[in-house]
Each structure stands twice: as structure tokens, then as C-alpha cells.
């Protein structure tokens, strides 16, 4: 069958906007789902209508804070609703963006995301997962969270990737119907260069007139695991540019 109509949960978010762009550029019909468009995947408001004649749901909706319990509850409800309403609408499959290394997480947002994967995989519809490394766009957020002209950023290893690159890979996965071969590892996408969050932040900080000081990640969930490289891509990951520096050069 040819897949033509997509519903994107979290369509107005950081990754969702790129997913909508990629689908539109490739000539697919897109139903953007977010509270801004009158669709709430938590309460179910507008969801049945939005999924009318939809072939595939792409789920990039995320919780806005890192608190584990609240994030877990959000993902639990969204997974249940997307399966329930999706099944009623005869959706073929759900494709979802997750996070590299999430299977090793024990705390915080990543642990909630790990539960999200498990809940989606246990539902009635086939689910395809793409685990992505931390986004280039996240570095600016790290600087935004700190006031003043000095920012203390964790010197934790990362292999940052552009949101647009993730969106292209996720759309490709969503267009591939059917179950993955048993035993196949969950696909991963990451950037081409390993660096620390502090190193990347220093490049952006130089443009903003902010001095970046690298610190250890203590106080962050699973900081020790992160320092050991637990959230770096696996050997089977696809690595794709641009690098953080190249991406930064294209930002106005």
C-alpha cells in the first residue's frame, strides 16, 4: 500500500516543525496535531477527527520538563491514546522519536522516555522507534537556562545532531511499513563528531558574548553513566551532518 497521509503529534515542537516540513516537501498530506491546532493527545480532544483516513502517526510530542514522574504520566497517557484512537482509525503504524542510550537510563526524563518506548511497543499497532542523539538546538537552551555572562555547562560527552537530520531519518522510517526483523537493533541517528556539551556551548557562547565554563554533570540524572559515554551512539548508529559548528554557521 502507498502511505500518503500522516498525522504528526507534537507538530509545533522543536522536532515536529521539521517533520512537518520534510513530509510536506516530499508531497505527503500532513495533519499537524498539537494543542495549538485543537488536538490534545492527552485529553483526546480532537484526536479522532484528526486521525480520519491517516495512514501513519509520527509521535514527536514531548513533555516540557525533566521531572520523571510527570513525564512518565504524560508518555503513558499519550501512548495509550495514540494506540486506541489510531486503531479505531485503522492507522497502519506509529513511528516515534526516542533518545540514544535510553535503555540504560535509571532516572529523570530519559527513564520516563524508556517507559514510553516500552508502552508504545506493548500496544496493538506496529511501532517503529528512532533513537536520536541530543539536538544541536539543545545547546542554546542550556545557555538560555543560565543568567549572566558566564554559563556553567556539563562537560559530558555528546554526539550532537541537527533536528532536520533527525526529521528526515524519522520520516524515512515512518514510510517503511511492517515489523522490523526480529533481533534487529533499534535504529539510531547521531551527528558526525563527538564533543562535550561544554565545548559545543563555548562555540555558541562566543557568538553571544557568554563565557562557558565546563563542569562535571553531578546533580544531573545518570551523570556518571553519561560521563562514561552511555548516551553516545551505538556502533550501528547512522552518523549524519552537519556538525554543530557547520550548523551554527547556517544560523542567522
Coordinates of C-alpha atoms in Angstrom, one line a residue:
X1 CA 0.0 0.0 0.0
X2 CA 1.2 3.5 -0.5
X3 CA 1.4 5.7 2.6
X4 CA 0.3 9.2 1.9
X5 CA -1.4 10.8 4.9
X6 CA 0.5 11.4 8.1
X7 CA -0.6 12.8 11.5
X8 CA 2.2 14.4 13.5
X9 CA 1.8 14.5 17.3
X10 CA 3.8 17.4 18.7
X11 CA 3.8 19.2 15.3
X12 CA 4.6 22.6 16.6
X13 CA 7.6 21.5 18.7
X14 CA 11.3 21.8 18.0
X15 CA 11.5 18.5 16.1
X16 CA 7.8 18.4 15.0
X17 CA 8.2 21.5 12.8
X18 CA 11.0 19.8 10.9
X19 CA 9.0 16.6 10.5
X20 CA 6.0 18.6 9.0
X21 CA 8.4 20.4 6.7
X22 CA 10.0 17.2 5.4
X23 CA 6.7 15.5 4.8
X24 CA 5.3 18.5 3.0
X25 CA 8.4 18.8 0.8
X26 CA 8.0 15.1 -0.1
X27 CA 4.4 15.7 -1.2
X28 CA 2.6 13.9 1.6
X29 CA -0.6 15.0 3.3
X30 CA 0.1 16.2 6.9
X31 CA -2.3 16.6 9.8
X32 CA -0.4 18.7 12.4
X33 CA -1.6 17.6 15.9
X34 CA -0.9 19.9 18.8
X35 CA -2.9 21.9 21.3
X36 CA -2.3 24.9 19.0
X37 CA -4.2 23.0 16.2
X38 CA -7.0 21.9 18.6
X39 CA -5.8 18.3 19.1
X40 CA -4.8 17.2 22.6
X41 CA -3.3 13.7 22.7
X42 CA -3.6 13.6 26.5
X43 CA -7.3 14.5 26.9
X44 CA -8.2 13.0 23.4
X45 CA -9.8 16.3 22.3
X46 CA -10.0 16.4 18.5
X47 CA -7.9 13.2 18.2
X48 CA -10.5 11.0 16.4
X49 CA -11.2 13.7 13.9
X50 CA -7.5 14.4 13.3
X51 CA -6.8 10.7 12.5
X52 CA -9.5 10.3 9.9
X53 CA -8.0 8.5 6.9
X54 CA -4.5 8.8 8.4
X55 CA -2.1 6.1 7.4
X56 CA 0.8 6.7 9.9
X57 CA 1.2 8.6 13.1
X58 CA 4.6 10.2 13.8
X59 CA 4.9 10.9 17.5
X60 CA 7.3 13.6 18.5
X61 CA 5.2 15.0 21.3
X62 CA 7.3 15.6 24.4
X63 CA 6.9 16.7 28.0
X64 CA 8.3 20.2 28.7
X65 CA 10.1 19.4 32.0
X66 CA 12.6 16.8 33.2
X67 CA 10.6 15.7 36.3
X68 CA 10.5 11.9 35.9
X69 CA 7.0 11.2 37.4
X70 CA 5.2 13.9 35.4
X71 CA 7.0 13.0 32.2
X72 CA 6.2 9.3 32.7
X73 CA 2.5 10.1 33.2
X74 CA 2.4 12.2 30.1
X75 CA 4.0 9.4 28.0
X76 CA 1.8 6.7 29.5
X77 CA -1.3 8.6 28.5
X78 CA -0.2 9.7 25.1
X79 CA 0.9 6.1 24.2
X80 CA -2.4 4.7 25.3
X81 CA -4.4 7.3 23.4
X82 CA -2.4 7.1 20.2
X83 CA -2.8 3.3 20.1
X84 CA -6.5 3.4 21.0
X85 CA -7.6 6.2 18.6
X86 CA -5.1 5.1 16.0
X87 CA -6.5 1.5 16.0
X88 CA -10.1 2.9 15.6
X89 CA -8.9 5.0 12.7
X90 CA -7.2 1.9 11.1
X91 CA -3.7 3.6 11.2
X92 CA -1.0 1.3 9.8
X93 CA 1.7 2.1 12.3
X94 CA 3.2 4.6 14.7
X95 CA 6.8 6.0 14.3
X96 CA 8.3 7.7 17.3
X97 CA 11.4 9.6 18.1
X98 CA 13.3 8.5 21.2
X99 CA 16.8 9.1 22.7
X100 CA 20.1 7.3 22.2
X101 CA 21.1 5.3 25.3
X102 CA 17.6 5.5 26.8
X103 CA 17.6 1.7 27.5
X104 CA 20.5 2.4 30.1
X105 CA 18.7 5.3 31.9
X106 CA 17.7 4.9 35.5
X107 CA 16.4 8.4 36.4
X108 CA 14.9 11.6 35.2
X109 CA 13.5 12.4 31.7
X110 CA 15.4 9.6 30.0
X111 CA 13.9 7.0 32.4
X112 CA 10.4 8.3 31.5
X113 CA 11.3 8.0 27.8
X114 CA 12.4 4.4 28.4
X115 CA 8.9 3.7 29.8
X116 CA 7.4 5.5 26.8
X117 CA 9.2 3.1 24.4
X118 CA 8.0 0.0 26.4
X119 CA 4.4 1.3 26.5
X120 CA 4.3 2.0 22.8
X121 CA 5.9 -1.4 21.9
X122 CA 3.3 -3.2 24.0
X123 CA 0.3 -1.6 22.2
X124 CA -1.8 -3.1 19.4
X125 CA -0.3 -1.1 16.5
X126 CA 3.1 -1.8 15.0
X127 CA 5.6 0.8 16.3
X128 CA 8.9 1.9 14.7
X129 CA 11.4 3.7 17.0
X130 CA 14.3 6.0 16.0
X131 CA 16.7 6.9 18.8
X132 CA 18.3 10.2 18.3
X133 CA 21.3 11.9 19.9
X134 CA 20.9 15.2 21.7
X135 CA 19.9 18.0 19.2
X136 CA 22.2 20.9 18.2
X137 CA 19.2 23.1 19.2
X138 CA 19.5 21.9 22.8
X139 CA 22.8 23.8 23.3
X140 CA 21.1 27.2 23.0
X141 CA 18.6 26.0 25.6
X142 CA 21.4 25.1 28.0
X143 CA 22.7 28.7 27.7
X144 CA 19.2 30.2 27.9
X145 CA 18.6 28.5 31.3
X146 CA 21.5 30.4 32.9
X147 CA 21.5 34.1 33.5
X148 CA 24.5 36.4 33.2
X149 CA 27.6 36.4 31.1
X150 CA 29.2 33.2 32.5
X151 CA 27.5 29.8 31.9
X152 CA 28.4 26.5 33.7
X153 CA 27.8 23.7 31.3
X154 CA 28.4 20.0 31.9
X155 CA 31.5 18.7 30.1
X156 CA 29.6 15.4 29.3
X157 CA 30.3 13.6 26.0
X158 CA 27.7 14.0 23.3
X159 CA 27.4 13.5 19.5
X160 CA 25.0 16.3 18.7
X161 CA 22.7 16.0 15.7
X162 CA 20.6 18.6 13.8
X163 CA 16.8 18.4 14.2
X164 CA 16.3 18.5 10.5
X165 CA 18.6 15.4 10.1
X166 CA 16.6 13.5 12.7
X167 CA 13.3 14.5 11.0
X168 CA 14.5 13.2 7.6
X169 CA 15.5 9.9 9.1
X170 CA 12.3 9.5 11.1
X171 CA 10.1 10.2 8.0
X172 CA 12.1 7.5 6.1
X173 CA 11.4 5.1 8.9
X174 CA 7.7 6.0 9.0
X175 CA 7.4 5.3 5.3
X176 CA 8.7 1.7 5.9
X177 CA 5.6 -0.3 6.9
X178 CA 5.8 -3.7 8.5
X179 CA 7.7 -5.0 11.5
X180 CA 11.5 -4.8 11.8
X181 CA 13.3 -8.1 11.5
X182 CA 13.4 -9.8 15.0
X183 CA 16.7 -9.2 16.7
X184 CA 17.5 -6.0 14.7
X185 CA 18.7 -3.2 17.0
X186 CA 16.6 -0.1 17.3
X187 CA 17.9 2.4 14.7
X188 CA 19.9 5.3 15.9
X189 CA 20.9 8.7 14.4
X190 CA 23.7 10.9 15.7
X191 CA 26.0 13.6 14.5
X192 CA 29.4 13.0 12.9
X193 CA 31.5 14.4 15.7
X194 CA 32.0 13.5 19.4
X195 CA 32.4 16.6 21.6
X196 CA 31.3 17.6 25.1
X197 CA 28.2 19.8 25.7
X198 CA 30.6 22.4 27.2
X199 CA 32.7 22.5 24.0
X200 CA 29.6 23.0 21.8
X201 CA 28.2 25.6 24.2
X202 CA 31.5 27.5 24.1
X203 CA 31.2 27.9 20.3
X204 CA 27.7 29.3 20.7
X205 CA 28.7 31.3 23.8
X206 CA 31.4 33.1 21.8
X207 CA 28.8 34.5 19.5
X208 CA 26.5 35.6 22.4
X209 CA 29.3 37.1 24.5
X210 CA 28.9 34.4 27.1
X211 CA 31.9 32.7 28.8
X212 CA 31.3 29.0 29.1
X213 CA 32.9 27.0 31.9
X214 CA 32.8 23.2 31.7
X215 CA 31.7 21.5 34.9
X216 CA 31.1 17.9 35.8
X217 CA 27.5 16.8 35.5
X218 CA 26.9 16.0 39.1
X219 CA 23.3 16.7 40.1
X220 CA 22.1 15.6 36.7
X221 CA 20.2 12.3 36.4
X222 CA 22.6 9.4 35.4
X223 CA 25.6 11.9 35.2
X224 CA 28.0 9.0 35.9
X225 CA 26.6 6.9 33.1
X226 CA 26.7 9.9 30.8
X227 CA 30.3 10.6 31.7
X228 CA 31.2 7.0 30.8
X229 CA 29.6 7.5 27.4
X230 CA 26.3 5.6 28.0
X231 CA 24.4 8.1 25.9
X232 CA 26.7 8.1 22.9
X233 CA 25.6 6.3 19.7
X234 CA 26.0 2.5 19.3
X235 CA 28.3 1.1 16.6
X236 CA 25.2 0.5 14.4
X237 CA 24.1 4.2 14.5
X238 CA 23.8 6.2 11.4
X239 CA 26.0 9.3 11.6
X240 CA 25.0 12.4 9.6
X241 CA 25.9 16.0 9.5
X242 CA 26.0 18.9 9.8
X243 CA 28.4 19.1 12.7
X244 CA 27.5 21.6 15.4
X245 CA 30.0 24.2 14.0
X246 CA 28.6 23.8 10.5
X247 CA 25.1 24.1 11.7
X248 CA 25.9 27.1 13.8
X249 CA 27.4 28.8 10.7
X250 CA 24.0 28.5 8.9
X251 CA 22.0 30.1 11.8
X252 CA 21.3 33.8 11.4

